[in-house]
């Protein structure tokens, strides 16, 4: 029963954030305060605490490779399958149809299922996942759809075309600055993400066999404890119900993409991957995770409105909870 109560509690926090906004206790844009705190302070602190308090075996980085592939592959399929749709719909599906909400949702679930030690393989899964959700998904979406960073699609006058207008440089003098600009954009997207940078630092310390001092664990413990509350409250604050039939169709499309891939990756994790049963069980739960919290951030930046992404996250969280509970019972680990 406790294994179910933890994620249910997370969903109730989402509901509380939504109701507080509906009754005027929070403003329409107040979620951005929590958004800034979550991605720059709280989540990085939770990552540091995880590495400081749990032994992370460097050999488990193979889990990160599979997690990266699980987060990368759906984006390619979505891009190819939606090539006749408009750029706004494609961007929403690409940003929300792939990646996993681990630190804010799955970590508490696996801990309630199997104890604190289960967070270690989940954290290794999150390293590969973080490469995509913290930056890679956004970079791919922008580059494949020719979206200019720093401006919403409305500001770029997006129409019904499948991509924004783009003219590839033809002469060598024009190609060189374009290449530099692309590398700058990619570098800024990755290294401008504090959680991604934190993971890189933690991996470097793990490879160098450097132990994180206990006093750092003590300092980051409150941040780790606040992670689930802050992230789920933020989702509730930015969430809103679909405003039209088109919005409902977009949410259903996200679900239709996520569930088959999640189930397929869960089956691959359980039946095909070369790990112990306990590690494979954690990977199954991770593969069934809902939409990443980063998706709301990037949807806000690209589309200028993260409300539908927040609603999609809440819906996929409820679906994920049901699938995780069933998977846990079937695996019997």
Short mmCIF file of C-alpha atoms in Angstrom, two decimals, residues 7-321:
data_model
loop_
_atom_site.label_atom_id
_atom_site.label_comp_id
_atom_site.label_asym_id
_atom_site.label_seq_id
_atom_site.Cartn_x
_atom_site.Cartn_y
_atom_site.Cartn_z
CA UNK A 7 2.97 8.63 -6.17
CA UNK A 8 -0.67 9.31 -5.24
CA UNK A 9 0.64 11.94 -2.83
CA UNK A 10 2.61 13.51 -5.70
CA UNK A 11 -0.55 13.74 -7.80
CA UNK A 12 -2.39 15.38 -4.89
CA UNK A 13 0.36 18.04 -4.74
CA UNK A 14 -0.23 18.71 -8.45
CA UNK A 15 -3.96 19.07 -7.72
CA UNK A 16 -3.23 21.44 -4.82
CA UNK A 17 -1.09 23.68 -7.04
CA UNK A 18 -3.84 23.77 -9.67
CA UNK A 19 -6.60 24.56 -7.16
CA UNK A 20 -4.52 27.29 -5.46
CA UNK A 21 -4.13 28.96 -8.86
CA UNK A 22 -7.82 28.54 -9.72
CA UNK A 23 -8.87 30.19 -6.43
CA UNK A 24 -6.43 33.07 -6.84
CA UNK A 25 -3.90 32.10 -4.15
CA UNK A 26 -1.26 31.87 -6.91
CA UNK A 27 -1.00 34.15 -9.94
CA UNK A 28 -1.01 32.86 -13.51
CA UNK A 29 2.76 33.36 -13.90
CA UNK A 30 3.85 32.53 -10.33
CA UNK A 31 4.93 29.05 -11.46
CA UNK A 32 8.01 30.62 -13.04
CA UNK A 33 9.39 31.42 -9.58
CA UNK A 34 9.27 27.71 -8.67
CA UNK A 35 10.52 26.85 -12.16
CA UNK A 36 13.67 28.90 -11.59
CA UNK A 37 14.21 27.41 -8.12
CA UNK A 38 13.59 23.82 -9.30
CA UNK A 39 15.99 23.80 -12.23
CA UNK A 40 18.76 25.90 -10.72
CA UNK A 41 18.78 24.95 -7.02
CA UNK A 42 16.45 22.15 -5.94
CA UNK A 43 17.00 19.49 -8.63
CA UNK A 44 20.81 19.97 -8.76
CA UNK A 45 20.86 19.65 -4.96
CA UNK A 46 18.85 16.42 -5.15
CA UNK A 47 21.34 15.02 -7.68
CA UNK A 48 24.31 15.87 -5.46
CA UNK A 49 22.59 14.32 -2.43
CA UNK A 50 21.89 11.11 -4.35
CA UNK A 51 25.55 10.73 -5.31
CA UNK A 52 26.76 11.75 -1.85
CA UNK A 53 24.65 9.21 0.02
CA UNK A 54 24.56 6.22 -2.36
CA UNK A 55 27.52 4.34 -3.88
CA UNK A 56 27.40 4.72 -7.68
CA UNK A 57 29.23 1.92 -9.49
CA UNK A 58 30.83 3.29 -12.66
CA UNK A 59 30.12 -0.02 -14.41
CA UNK A 60 26.42 0.85 -14.22
CA UNK A 61 26.97 3.66 -16.75
CA UNK A 62 25.81 1.10 -19.34
CA UNK A 63 22.34 1.78 -17.92
CA UNK A 64 22.83 5.42 -18.92
CA UNK A 65 23.54 4.41 -22.53
CA UNK A 66 20.27 2.49 -22.79
CA UNK A 67 18.38 5.35 -21.09
CA UNK A 68 19.81 7.80 -23.63
CA UNK A 69 18.57 5.60 -26.49
CA UNK A 70 15.14 5.24 -24.86
CA UNK A 71 14.84 9.05 -24.67
CA UNK A 72 16.27 9.67 -28.15
CA UNK A 73 14.53 7.11 -30.38
CA UNK A 74 10.90 8.36 -29.97
CA UNK A 75 11.85 11.88 -31.09
CA UNK A 76 13.13 10.57 -34.43
CA UNK A 77 9.95 8.57 -34.99
CA UNK A 78 7.73 11.53 -34.04
CA UNK A 79 9.66 13.86 -36.38
CA UNK A 80 9.31 11.47 -39.33
CA UNK A 81 5.68 10.54 -38.67
CA UNK A 82 4.45 14.15 -38.29
CA UNK A 83 6.15 15.65 -41.33
CA UNK A 84 2.77 16.73 -42.80
CA UNK A 85 1.60 18.55 -39.64
CA UNK A 86 2.25 22.19 -38.75
CA UNK A 87 5.38 23.20 -36.88
CA UNK A 88 3.55 24.13 -33.66
CA UNK A 89 1.95 20.70 -33.29
CA UNK A 90 5.22 18.97 -34.21
CA UNK A 91 7.16 20.95 -31.62
CA UNK A 92 4.63 20.11 -28.89
CA UNK A 93 4.73 16.39 -29.71
CA UNK A 94 8.52 16.24 -29.95
CA UNK A 95 9.04 18.08 -26.67
CA UNK A 96 6.47 16.04 -24.74
CA UNK A 97 6.45 12.68 -26.49
CA UNK A 98 9.84 11.48 -25.25
CA UNK A 99 11.95 11.53 -22.08
CA UNK A 100 11.21 10.47 -18.52
CA UNK A 101 10.29 12.19 -15.25
CA UNK A 102 12.68 10.40 -12.90
CA UNK A 103 13.98 12.69 -10.16
CA UNK A 104 10.57 14.15 -9.38
CA UNK A 105 8.36 11.08 -9.86
CA UNK A 106 10.10 7.74 -10.36
CA UNK A 107 12.77 8.14 -7.65
CA UNK A 108 10.13 8.24 -4.86
CA UNK A 109 8.29 5.32 -6.49
CA UNK A 110 11.29 2.98 -6.77
CA UNK A 111 12.36 3.94 -3.24
CA UNK A 112 8.92 3.04 -1.89
CA UNK A 113 8.96 -0.24 -3.87
CA UNK A 114 12.49 -1.45 -3.01
CA UNK A 115 14.17 0.96 -0.57
CA UNK A 116 16.86 3.64 -0.87
CA UNK A 117 19.32 1.38 -2.70
CA UNK A 118 17.01 1.24 -5.72
CA UNK A 119 17.65 4.95 -6.34
CA UNK A 120 21.21 4.13 -7.52
CA UNK A 121 20.30 2.37 -10.80
CA UNK A 122 17.48 4.90 -11.25
CA UNK A 123 20.04 7.71 -10.97
CA UNK A 124 22.27 5.99 -13.54
CA UNK A 125 19.22 5.74 -15.81
CA UNK A 126 18.59 9.45 -15.25
CA UNK A 127 22.13 10.34 -16.39
CA UNK A 128 21.40 9.12 -19.93
CA UNK A 129 17.88 10.48 -19.78
CA UNK A 130 19.13 13.87 -18.62
CA UNK A 131 21.33 14.26 -21.72
CA UNK A 132 18.11 14.40 -23.72
CA UNK A 133 15.49 15.96 -21.43
CA UNK A 134 17.76 18.67 -19.99
CA UNK A 135 18.98 19.86 -23.38
CA UNK A 136 19.09 17.29 -26.21
CA UNK A 137 15.36 17.13 -26.91
CA UNK A 138 15.11 20.91 -27.10
CA UNK A 139 18.18 21.17 -29.36
CA UNK A 140 16.91 18.44 -31.71
CA UNK A 141 13.45 20.01 -31.91
CA UNK A 142 14.88 23.44 -32.68
CA UNK A 143 17.33 22.17 -35.28
CA UNK A 144 15.02 19.74 -37.06
CA UNK A 145 12.15 22.25 -37.20
CA UNK A 146 14.46 25.26 -37.79
CA UNK A 147 13.18 27.08 -34.71
CA UNK A 148 15.25 30.07 -33.66
CA UNK A 149 16.35 29.81 -29.99
CA UNK A 150 15.18 32.54 -27.63
CA UNK A 151 11.92 33.28 -29.43
CA UNK A 152 8.53 31.61 -29.24
CA UNK A 153 6.92 30.24 -32.38
CA UNK A 154 4.35 33.05 -32.25
CA UNK A 155 7.18 35.61 -32.29
CA UNK A 156 8.63 33.78 -35.30
CA UNK A 157 5.24 33.90 -37.08
CA UNK A 158 4.89 30.15 -37.37
CA UNK A 159 2.26 29.13 -39.90
CA UNK A 160 0.86 25.86 -41.16
CA UNK A 161 4.14 24.66 -42.70
CA UNK A 162 5.84 21.61 -41.11
CA UNK A 163 8.99 23.65 -40.38
CA UNK A 164 9.92 27.30 -40.17
CA UNK A 165 11.53 28.83 -43.28
CA UNK A 166 15.21 28.01 -43.58
CA UNK A 167 17.80 28.57 -46.29
CA UNK A 168 20.93 26.46 -46.04
CA UNK A 169 24.16 28.46 -46.58
CA UNK A 170 25.77 27.53 -49.90
CA UNK A 171 29.16 29.25 -50.04
CA UNK A 172 32.05 28.44 -47.70
CA UNK A 173 32.20 31.91 -46.10
CA UNK A 174 28.55 31.68 -45.06
CA UNK A 175 28.80 28.07 -43.86
CA UNK A 176 31.56 28.77 -41.33
CA UNK A 177 29.62 31.36 -39.24
CA UNK A 178 26.49 29.18 -39.45
CA UNK A 179 28.47 26.22 -38.11
CA UNK A 180 29.88 28.31 -35.27
CA UNK A 181 26.41 29.60 -34.40
CA UNK A 182 25.08 26.03 -34.33
CA UNK A 183 27.87 24.86 -32.03
CA UNK A 184 27.29 27.86 -29.75
CA UNK A 185 23.59 27.06 -29.56
CA UNK A 186 24.23 23.40 -28.76
CA UNK A 187 26.91 24.23 -26.20
CA UNK A 188 24.73 26.84 -24.51
CA UNK A 189 21.76 24.45 -24.39
CA UNK A 190 23.76 21.65 -22.77
CA UNK A 191 26.18 23.50 -20.53
CA UNK A 192 23.63 26.17 -19.66
CA UNK A 193 21.54 23.47 -17.95
CA UNK A 194 22.49 23.35 -14.27
CA UNK A 195 21.14 19.78 -13.71
CA UNK A 196 23.11 18.52 -16.73
CA UNK A 197 26.28 20.24 -15.50
CA UNK A 198 25.71 18.75 -12.04
CA UNK A 199 25.45 15.25 -13.49
CA UNK A 200 28.67 15.80 -15.46
CA UNK A 201 30.48 16.88 -12.29
CA UNK A 202 29.13 13.92 -10.31
CA UNK A 203 30.19 11.47 -13.04
CA UNK A 204 33.68 13.01 -13.11
CA UNK A 205 33.97 12.63 -9.33
CA UNK A 206 32.74 9.03 -9.56
CA UNK A 207 35.26 8.15 -12.28
CA UNK A 208 38.04 9.79 -10.26
CA UNK A 209 36.86 7.85 -7.18
CA UNK A 210 36.47 11.08 -5.20
CA UNK A 211 34.12 10.77 -2.22
CA UNK A 212 31.72 13.64 -1.66
CA UNK A 213 32.15 14.99 1.91
CA UNK A 214 29.40 14.33 4.43
CA UNK A 215 28.89 18.03 5.06
CA UNK A 216 27.83 18.49 1.40
CA UNK A 217 25.31 15.66 1.82
CA UNK A 218 23.96 17.41 4.93
CA UNK A 219 23.65 20.73 3.10
CA UNK A 220 21.85 19.24 0.10
CA UNK A 221 19.51 16.97 2.07
CA UNK A 222 16.79 19.67 2.44
CA UNK A 223 16.93 20.27 -1.32
CA UNK A 224 16.52 16.56 -2.01
CA UNK A 225 13.54 16.42 0.35
CA UNK A 226 11.95 19.45 -1.32
CA UNK A 227 12.42 18.19 -4.88
CA UNK A 228 9.15 16.29 -5.27
CA UNK A 229 7.10 19.02 -3.55
CA UNK A 230 8.53 21.94 -5.56
CA UNK A 231 8.36 20.19 -8.94
CA UNK A 232 4.85 18.80 -8.56
CA UNK A 233 3.51 22.06 -7.09
CA UNK A 234 5.03 23.88 -10.07
CA UNK A 235 3.29 21.52 -12.49
CA UNK A 236 -0.05 22.13 -10.77
CA UNK A 237 0.47 25.89 -10.92
CA UNK A 238 1.23 25.96 -14.65
CA UNK A 239 -1.33 23.31 -15.59
CA UNK A 240 -4.66 24.16 -17.13
CA UNK A 241 -7.45 22.11 -18.67
CA UNK A 242 -7.56 21.81 -22.47
CA UNK A 243 -9.31 24.80 -24.00
CA UNK A 244 -10.40 23.24 -27.30
CA UNK A 245 -10.87 20.00 -29.21
CA UNK A 246 -7.47 20.61 -30.76
CA UNK A 247 -5.87 20.70 -27.30
CA UNK A 248 -7.57 17.43 -26.38
CA UNK A 249 -6.28 15.87 -29.62
CA UNK A 250 -2.74 17.02 -28.83
CA UNK A 251 -2.84 15.49 -25.34
CA UNK A 252 -4.23 12.24 -26.76
CA UNK A 253 -1.49 12.25 -29.40
CA UNK A 254 1.20 12.59 -26.73
CA UNK A 255 -0.32 9.69 -24.79
CA UNK A 256 -0.61 7.63 -27.98
CA UNK A 257 3.11 8.10 -28.65
CA UNK A 258 4.33 7.61 -25.10
CA UNK A 259 2.49 4.46 -24.00
CA UNK A 260 3.65 2.10 -26.81
CA UNK A 261 7.26 3.27 -26.50
CA UNK A 262 7.16 3.07 -22.69
CA UNK A 263 5.80 -0.48 -22.75
CA UNK A 264 8.30 -1.52 -25.44
CA UNK A 265 11.25 -0.08 -23.48
CA UNK A 266 9.99 -1.71 -20.28
CA UNK A 267 9.82 -5.10 -22.02
CA UNK A 268 13.30 -4.61 -23.49
CA UNK A 269 14.62 -3.68 -20.04
CA UNK A 270 13.13 -6.75 -18.38
CA UNK A 271 13.73 -9.44 -21.02
CA UNK A 272 16.79 -8.35 -23.01
CA UNK A 273 19.20 -6.22 -20.98
CA UNK A 274 22.25 -7.81 -19.29
CA UNK A 275 21.64 -6.78 -15.68
CA UNK A 276 20.46 -8.44 -12.48
CA UNK A 277 16.70 -8.80 -11.90
CA UNK A 278 16.70 -6.03 -9.28
CA UNK A 279 18.34 -3.54 -11.66
CA UNK A 280 16.12 -4.55 -14.58
CA UNK A 281 13.07 -4.07 -12.37
CA UNK A 282 14.12 -0.48 -11.58
CA UNK A 283 14.72 0.17 -15.29
CA UNK A 284 11.20 -1.08 -16.06
CA UNK A 285 9.72 1.45 -13.63
CA UNK A 286 11.90 4.22 -15.08
CA UNK A 287 10.79 3.34 -18.63
CA UNK A 288 7.15 3.75 -17.56
CA UNK A 289 7.73 7.27 -16.18
CA UNK A 290 5.54 10.24 -17.18
CA UNK A 291 6.57 13.33 -19.14
CA UNK A 292 9.78 14.96 -17.95
CA UNK A 293 9.50 18.13 -15.89
CA UNK A 294 11.90 19.77 -18.39
CA UNK A 295 9.25 19.40 -21.10
CA UNK A 296 7.13 22.04 -19.40
CA UNK A 297 10.11 24.41 -19.36
CA UNK A 298 10.97 23.96 -23.05
CA UNK A 299 7.32 24.01 -24.14
CA UNK A 300 7.02 27.34 -22.34
CA UNK A 301 10.09 28.69 -24.15
CA UNK A 302 9.20 27.39 -27.61
CA UNK A 303 5.41 27.72 -27.60
CA UNK A 304 5.09 30.48 -25.01
CA UNK A 305 2.50 28.47 -23.09
CA UNK A 306 3.26 25.46 -20.91
CA UNK A 307 -0.28 24.93 -19.59
CA UNK A 308 -1.09 22.07 -21.96
CA UNK A 309 2.30 20.46 -21.23
CA UNK A 310 1.51 20.62 -17.51
CA UNK A 311 -1.86 18.98 -18.07
CA UNK A 312 -0.23 16.31 -20.24
CA UNK A 313 2.31 15.64 -17.49
CA UNK A 314 -0.44 15.21 -14.90
CA UNK A 315 -2.42 12.82 -17.14
CA UNK A 316 0.64 10.73 -18.04
CA UNK A 317 1.59 10.65 -14.34
CA UNK A 318 -1.73 9.00 -13.50
CA UNK A 319 -1.31 6.52 -16.35
CA UNK A 320 2.30 5.84 -15.29
CA UNK A 321 1.23 5.21 -11.71
#
